[in-house]
Coordinates of C-alpha atoms in Angstrom, one line a residue:
M1 CA -57.6 240.0 232.9
P2 CA -55.6 240.2 236.0
A3 CA -55.3 243.4 237.9
D4 CA -52.4 245.8 237.3
R5 CA -50.2 245.5 240.2
S6 CA -47.6 248.1 239.2
E7 CA -48.4 250.3 241.8
A8 CA -47.2 247.8 244.4
L9 CA -43.6 247.8 242.9
P10 CA -40.9 250.2 244.7
T11 CA -41.1 253.6 243.4
A12 CA -37.8 253.2 241.4
R13 CA -39.4 250.3 239.7
R14 CA -42.6 251.7 238.6
P15 CA -43.1 252.8 234.8
H16 CA -43.1 256.4 234.6
R17 CA -46.6 258.1 234.0
L18 CA -47.3 260.7 231.9
A19 CA -50.4 263.0 231.7
G20 CA -53.4 260.5 231.6
G21 CA -51.4 257.9 233.4
Q22 CA -49.9 256.5 230.3
P23 CA -46.4 254.7 230.9
G24 CA -43.8 256.7 229.3
L25 CA -41.5 254.5 227.2
L26 CA -38.2 256.3 227.7
E27 CA -38.8 257.6 231.2
P28 CA -36.7 256.3 233.8
G29 CA -37.2 252.7 234.8
A30 CA -38.9 251.8 231.7
S31 CA -35.7 251.1 230.1
T32 CA -34.6 248.3 232.3
D33 CA -37.1 245.7 231.9
P34 CA -40.7 246.6 230.2
Y35 CA -41.8 243.1 230.6
R36 CA -41.2 242.6 234.3
L37 CA -42.6 246.3 234.8
R38 CA -45.4 245.1 233.3
L39 CA -45.3 248.4 230.7
Y40 CA -46.0 246.5 227.9
R41 CA -49.3 244.9 229.4
I42 CA -50.5 248.1 230.7
L43 CA -50.1 249.9 227.1
R44 CA -51.7 246.8 225.5
T45 CA -55.1 247.0 228.0
D46 CA -55.2 250.6 228.8
F47 CA -53.5 252.7 226.2
P48 CA -53.7 250.5 222.7
L49 CA -53.2 254.0 221.2
G50 CA -51.3 257.2 222.7
H51 CA -48.4 259.4 222.1
D52 CA -45.2 259.2 223.4
P53 CA -43.5 262.7 223.5
G54 CA -40.2 261.2 224.7
L55 CA -40.0 259.1 221.8
G56 CA -42.0 261.7 219.4
A57 CA -44.4 258.9 218.2
W58 CA -47.7 257.2 218.7
L59 CA -47.5 254.1 220.2
L60 CA -49.0 250.6 219.0
S61 CA -48.6 247.6 221.2
R62 CA -51.1 245.3 220.2
Y63 CA -50.4 242.7 217.9
E64 CA -53.4 243.5 215.2
D65 CA -52.4 246.9 215.2
V66 CA -48.7 246.5 215.0
V67 CA -49.3 244.0 211.9
L68 CA -51.4 246.6 210.1
A69 CA -48.6 249.0 210.6
L70 CA -46.0 246.6 209.0
T71 CA -48.3 245.8 206.0
D72 CA -50.6 248.4 204.9
P73 CA -49.8 250.8 202.3
R74 CA -51.4 253.7 204.6
F75 CA -47.9 253.1 206.1
T76 CA -44.6 254.1 204.9
G77 CA -41.0 254.1 206.3
Y78 CA -39.5 256.4 208.7
P79 CA -38.0 258.5 208.7
Y80 CA -37.4 258.4 204.9
D81 CA -40.0 256.5 202.6
G82 CA -37.4 253.9 201.5
A83 CA -39.0 251.0 203.6
P84 CA -41.5 248.7 201.7
R85 CA -45.1 249.4 202.0
G86 CA -47.5 246.7 202.1
P87 CA -48.1 243.5 201.4
V88 CA -44.6 242.7 202.3
P89 CA -43.8 243.4 205.9
A90 CA -41.8 246.2 206.6
P91 CA -38.2 245.5 208.2
L92 CA -37.8 244.0 211.5
G93 CA -35.8 241.2 213.1
L94 CA -32.7 241.9 211.9
C95 CA -33.4 243.8 209.0
R96 CA -32.9 247.7 209.4
G97 CA -34.4 248.4 205.9
S98 CA -31.6 249.6 203.8
L99 CA -32.0 251.4 200.9
V100 CA -29.4 249.0 199.2
C101 CA -30.2 245.5 200.1
T102 CA -27.4 243.3 198.2
P103 CA -27.6 239.6 198.7
L104 CA -24.4 238.2 200.5
P105 CA -21.7 236.7 198.1
E106 CA -22.1 233.7 196.2
A107 CA -25.6 233.1 198.6
G108 CA -27.5 233.1 195.3
T109 CA -31.0 231.9 196.1
A110 CA -30.3 229.4 198.7
P111 CA -33.2 227.2 199.9
A112 CA -32.4 228.0 203.5
A113 CA -32.7 231.9 203.0
T114 CA -36.6 231.3 202.1
H115 CA -37.9 228.9 204.9
T116 CA -40.4 230.2 207.5
P117 CA -40.3 228.6 210.9
T118 CA -43.1 225.6 209.5
D119 CA -40.0 224.5 207.0
T120 CA -38.2 221.5 207.2
A121 CA -34.3 222.4 207.7
A122 CA -32.3 222.2 204.3
D123 CA -28.5 222.4 203.6
P124 CA -28.0 226.2 203.4
G125 CA -25.9 225.7 200.1
P126 CA -23.5 227.9 199.0
G127 CA -22.6 231.6 200.5
P128 CA -21.7 232.5 204.2
A129 CA -22.6 229.1 206.1
P130 CA -19.2 227.6 205.9
A131 CA -17.4 230.4 207.1
V132 CA -20.0 230.7 210.0
E133 CA -19.5 227.3 210.6
R134 CA -15.6 227.5 210.8
A135 CA -15.7 230.5 212.8
A136 CA -18.4 229.1 215.7
Y137 CA -16.1 226.1 216.2
V138 CA -12.9 228.0 216.4
L139 CA -14.4 230.2 219.2
A140 CA -16.1 227.5 220.8
R141 CA -12.6 225.4 221.0
R142 CA -11.1 228.2 222.4
I143 CA -13.2 228.5 225.6
A144 CA -13.7 224.7 225.8
G145 CA -11.1 224.1 228.7
R146 CA -12.3 226.9 230.7
D147 CA -13.7 226.6 234.3
R148 CA -16.3 229.5 233.5
A149 CA -16.6 231.7 230.2
D150 CA -18.9 234.5 229.6
L151 CA -21.0 233.4 226.1
V152 CA -21.6 237.3 225.1
G153 CA -18.2 238.6 225.5
E154 CA -16.1 235.5 224.3
F155 CA -18.5 234.1 221.9
C156 CA -21.6 236.4 220.6
R157 CA -19.8 239.3 220.4
W158 CA -17.1 237.9 218.2
L159 CA -19.0 235.1 215.9
P160 CA -20.4 237.4 213.5
A161 CA -16.9 239.5 212.8
G162 CA -15.2 236.2 213.0
A163 CA -17.4 234.8 210.3
D164 CA -16.3 237.4 208.1
A165 CA -12.8 237.2 208.9
V166 CA -13.0 233.5 207.6
A167 CA -14.8 234.5 204.8
A168 CA -12.1 236.9 203.9
G169 CA -9.4 234.6 204.0
L170 CA -7.9 235.0 207.5
S171 CA -6.8 232.0 209.1
S172 CA -9.0 232.3 212.1
P173 CA -11.4 234.4 213.7
D174 CA -9.7 237.2 215.4
S175 CA -10.8 239.7 218.0
S176 CA -9.0 242.8 216.0
A177 CA -10.6 241.7 212.9
P178 CA -12.9 244.3 211.4
A179 CA -16.6 243.8 211.4
R180 CA -17.3 243.4 207.5
S181 CA -20.5 241.4 207.5
G182 CA -21.4 240.3 204.4
G183 CA -18.2 241.6 202.8
G184 CA -19.7 245.3 203.3
A185 CA -22.4 244.3 200.7
D186 CA -24.9 246.0 202.7
D187 CA -26.0 248.3 205.8
C188 CA -28.2 245.8 207.1
A189 CA -25.7 243.1 207.6
R190 CA -22.8 245.3 209.2
Q191 CA -25.2 245.8 212.0
T192 CA -23.4 243.0 214.2
G193 CA -24.6 244.3 217.5
L194 CA -28.2 243.5 216.7
R195 CA -27.0 239.9 215.6
E196 CA -24.8 239.6 219.1
R197 CA -27.8 240.5 221.0
A198 CA -30.1 237.9 219.0
L199 CA -27.5 235.2 219.5
A200 CA -27.3 235.8 223.0
S201 CA -31.0 235.8 223.5
F202 CA -31.3 232.5 221.6
L203 CA -28.3 230.6 223.6
A204 CA -30.1 232.0 226.7
N205 CA -33.1 230.1 225.9
M206 CA -31.7 227.0 224.6
L207 CA -29.7 226.7 227.8
D208 CA -32.4 227.6 230.0
D209 CA -34.1 223.9 228.6
P210 CA -31.9 220.7 228.9
D211 CA -34.3 218.7 227.2
L212 CA -34.1 221.0 224.0
L213 CA -30.4 220.8 224.0
A214 CA -30.5 217.0 224.1
A215 CA -32.9 217.2 221.2
V216 CA -30.8 219.1 219.0
A217 CA -27.6 217.7 220.2
G218 CA -27.9 214.5 218.0
G219 CA -28.3 216.6 214.7
G220 CA -30.1 215.5 211.7
T221 CA -33.1 216.8 209.9
E222 CA -35.4 216.8 212.9
A223 CA -32.9 218.7 215.1
G224 CA -32.4 221.6 212.1
M225 CA -36.0 221.5 212.0
L226 CA -36.0 222.0 215.6
L227 CA -33.1 224.9 215.7
H228 CA -34.6 226.8 212.7
R229 CA -38.1 227.2 214.6
A230 CA -36.0 228.1 218.0
W231 CA -34.6 230.6 216.4
A232 CA -37.8 232.1 215.0
E233 CA -39.2 231.8 218.6
T234 CA -36.5 233.7 219.6
L235 CA -37.1 236.6 217.7
R236 CA -41.2 236.9 218.6
R237 CA -40.1 236.2 222.4
D238 CA -37.0 238.1 222.8
P239 CA -36.3 240.5 219.6
P240 CA -33.1 242.0 219.3
V241 CA -35.0 245.3 218.1
Q242 CA -37.9 246.4 220.3
I243 CA -39.5 249.1 218.3
V244 CA -39.8 249.5 214.5
L245 CA -40.6 253.5 213.1
R246 CA -42.9 253.8 210.7
R247 CA -45.5 257.1 209.5
T248 CA -48.6 257.4 208.4
R249 CA -49.5 258.5 204.7
T250 CA -53.1 259.3 205.6
E251 CA -55.6 258.9 208.7
V252 CA -55.5 255.1 209.8
R253 CA -58.1 253.7 212.3
V254 CA -56.4 251.3 214.8
S255 CA -58.1 249.4 217.8
G256 CA -57.5 252.2 220.2
G257 CA -58.6 255.0 217.8
T258 CA -57.9 257.0 214.8
L259 CA -53.8 258.1 214.0
P260 CA -53.5 261.4 212.1
A261 CA -51.8 261.4 208.8
G262 CA -48.2 262.3 208.5
E263 CA -47.4 261.1 212.0
A264 CA -44.7 259.0 213.3
V265 CA -45.7 255.8 214.6
A266 CA -43.7 253.3 216.9
C267 CA -44.7 249.9 216.7
L268 CA -43.6 248.3 219.7
I269 CA -42.5 244.8 218.5
G270 CA -41.7 243.5 222.0
A271 CA -45.3 243.9 223.0
A272 CA -46.9 242.5 219.9
G273 CA -44.8 239.5 220.0
R274 CA -46.2 238.6 223.7
D275 CA -49.8 239.7 223.0
P276 CA -52.0 237.4 224.7
A277 CA -54.9 238.0 222.1
R278 CA -52.5 236.4 219.3
F279 CA -50.1 233.9 221.3
A280 CA -50.9 231.0 223.7
A281 CA -49.0 231.6 227.1
P282 CA -46.9 234.5 225.1
D283 CA -44.3 234.8 227.8
R284 CA -43.0 230.8 227.3
F285 CA -40.3 230.0 225.2
D286 CA -41.9 227.2 223.2
P287 CA -40.3 226.5 219.8
L288 CA -42.9 223.9 218.8
R289 CA -45.9 226.3 219.5
A290 CA -49.0 225.8 217.1
D291 CA -49.3 229.8 216.7
A292 CA -45.9 230.5 215.2
D293 CA -45.6 233.4 213.5
P294 CA -43.0 233.8 210.4
L295 CA -43.5 237.9 210.8
F296 CA -41.1 238.4 213.5
S297 CA -38.2 236.9 211.6
G298 CA -37.9 239.7 208.9
P299 CA -37.3 239.5 205.3
A300 CA -36.2 236.0 204.3
D301 CA -33.9 237.3 201.9
C302 CA -32.3 240.0 203.9
P303 CA -28.4 239.8 204.5
A304 CA -28.4 240.4 208.2
A305 CA -31.5 237.7 208.8
L306 CA -29.8 235.0 206.9
L307 CA -26.2 235.5 209.1
G308 CA -28.1 235.7 212.1
R309 CA -29.9 232.2 211.5
L310 CA -26.7 230.8 210.4
E311 CA -25.0 232.1 213.3
A312 CA -27.4 230.9 215.8
E313 CA -27.5 227.4 214.2
H314 CA -24.0 226.7 213.7
G315 CA -23.2 228.6 216.8
L316 CA -25.0 226.4 219.5
R317 CA -24.2 223.2 217.5
A318 CA -20.4 224.2 217.8
L319 CA -20.7 225.1 221.4
L320 CA -22.5 221.6 222.1
A321 CA -19.9 219.7 220.1
A322 CA -16.8 221.5 222.2
M323 CA -18.9 221.3 225.4
P324 CA -21.3 218.9 225.6
R325 CA -21.6 219.1 229.4
I326 CA -21.9 223.2 229.0
R327 CA -24.4 224.7 231.5
W328 CA -25.0 227.9 233.7
A329 CA -22.3 228.6 236.1
E330 CA -23.6 228.4 239.8
G331 CA -25.9 230.8 240.7
F332 CA -26.3 232.5 237.5
R333 CA -29.6 233.2 235.7
P334 CA -29.6 235.0 232.4
T335 CA -31.4 238.5 232.4
S336 CA -32.0 241.0 229.2
S337 CA -31.9 244.4 229.3
G338 CA -32.9 247.5 226.8
V339 CA -36.2 249.0 225.6
L340 CA -35.1 249.8 221.8
T341 CA -32.4 247.0 221.6
R342 CA -32.6 244.1 223.9
G343 CA -30.5 241.2 224.9
P344 CA -28.5 239.8 227.8
R345 CA -25.3 241.4 228.7
T346 CA -23.8 238.5 230.2
L347 CA -24.2 234.5 229.8
L348 CA -21.9 232.7 232.6
V349 CA -21.6 229.2 232.1
R350 CA -19.5 226.3 233.0
P351 CA -18.1 224.5 229.7
S352 CA -17.5 221.2 231.1

């Protein structure tokens, strides 16, 4: 294991240390980039179990411990008990664990809502897909003729609301349209900010790899499979929700010690998704990786999870159709920020 070189960083970029040397998750400097500051790595290797007073919770950062907290019946939701107990994983990905999780209108049991990253792509069937597709193409055409555009501010931010506007019968996506994800049916689906961050991370990963873009541009079944896997890989490598809170119902033994009963537990999804004990080359974006894990995609029937995937897949297709030569603006490199929720703030591109 490489030696920790965080002490060589400038003071403003070092993770703040609590008593005993444990990095503080919410302390100054930690919220900018826990990956670049090696905060997650330090927690996994040196402090696999520790209490963070700022968060008011015990921290779990190793993959095996996070999976245990997400699936074991000795853990429950926090702050309420409504979140599911094992063997079904707790809400994560884009799912917020709403106590009333209503299917999207006319979505039924469409095949696309039940696939894992290893499944083949399929026709999404009835439901929100046509509205998402139409909204994506309208937004893409609006920026296609520009010399420079910000995909976060002009595409990712409005696609969730735009899809809802089209589904509601409006003529086109409009920035004044209210965010009514899922027809207002579910609290999960109303979290359009999380879908914006996830979509931005997905587009950043895809635009960083011209070969991937070329592979999906042609369409067809294989391209659909690749898009599906790329979306799942984004949720592993760059999850929009970095922390999922749980609560112990009894004492639980984990790799770093024993969690007391009745305590809040912070599952560091961002750390678990890049645990080298579980994933080969964990920092690399690789949709074709052999060790893919569907856990990070969240519940397959969650309206927000379904909408997020549709927005990513139809969104990228629309951008490539309207701007076949889309690329990063000169000198631009995407960067993400945030430790509770995370994603790029800006994606500057040359549409043509």
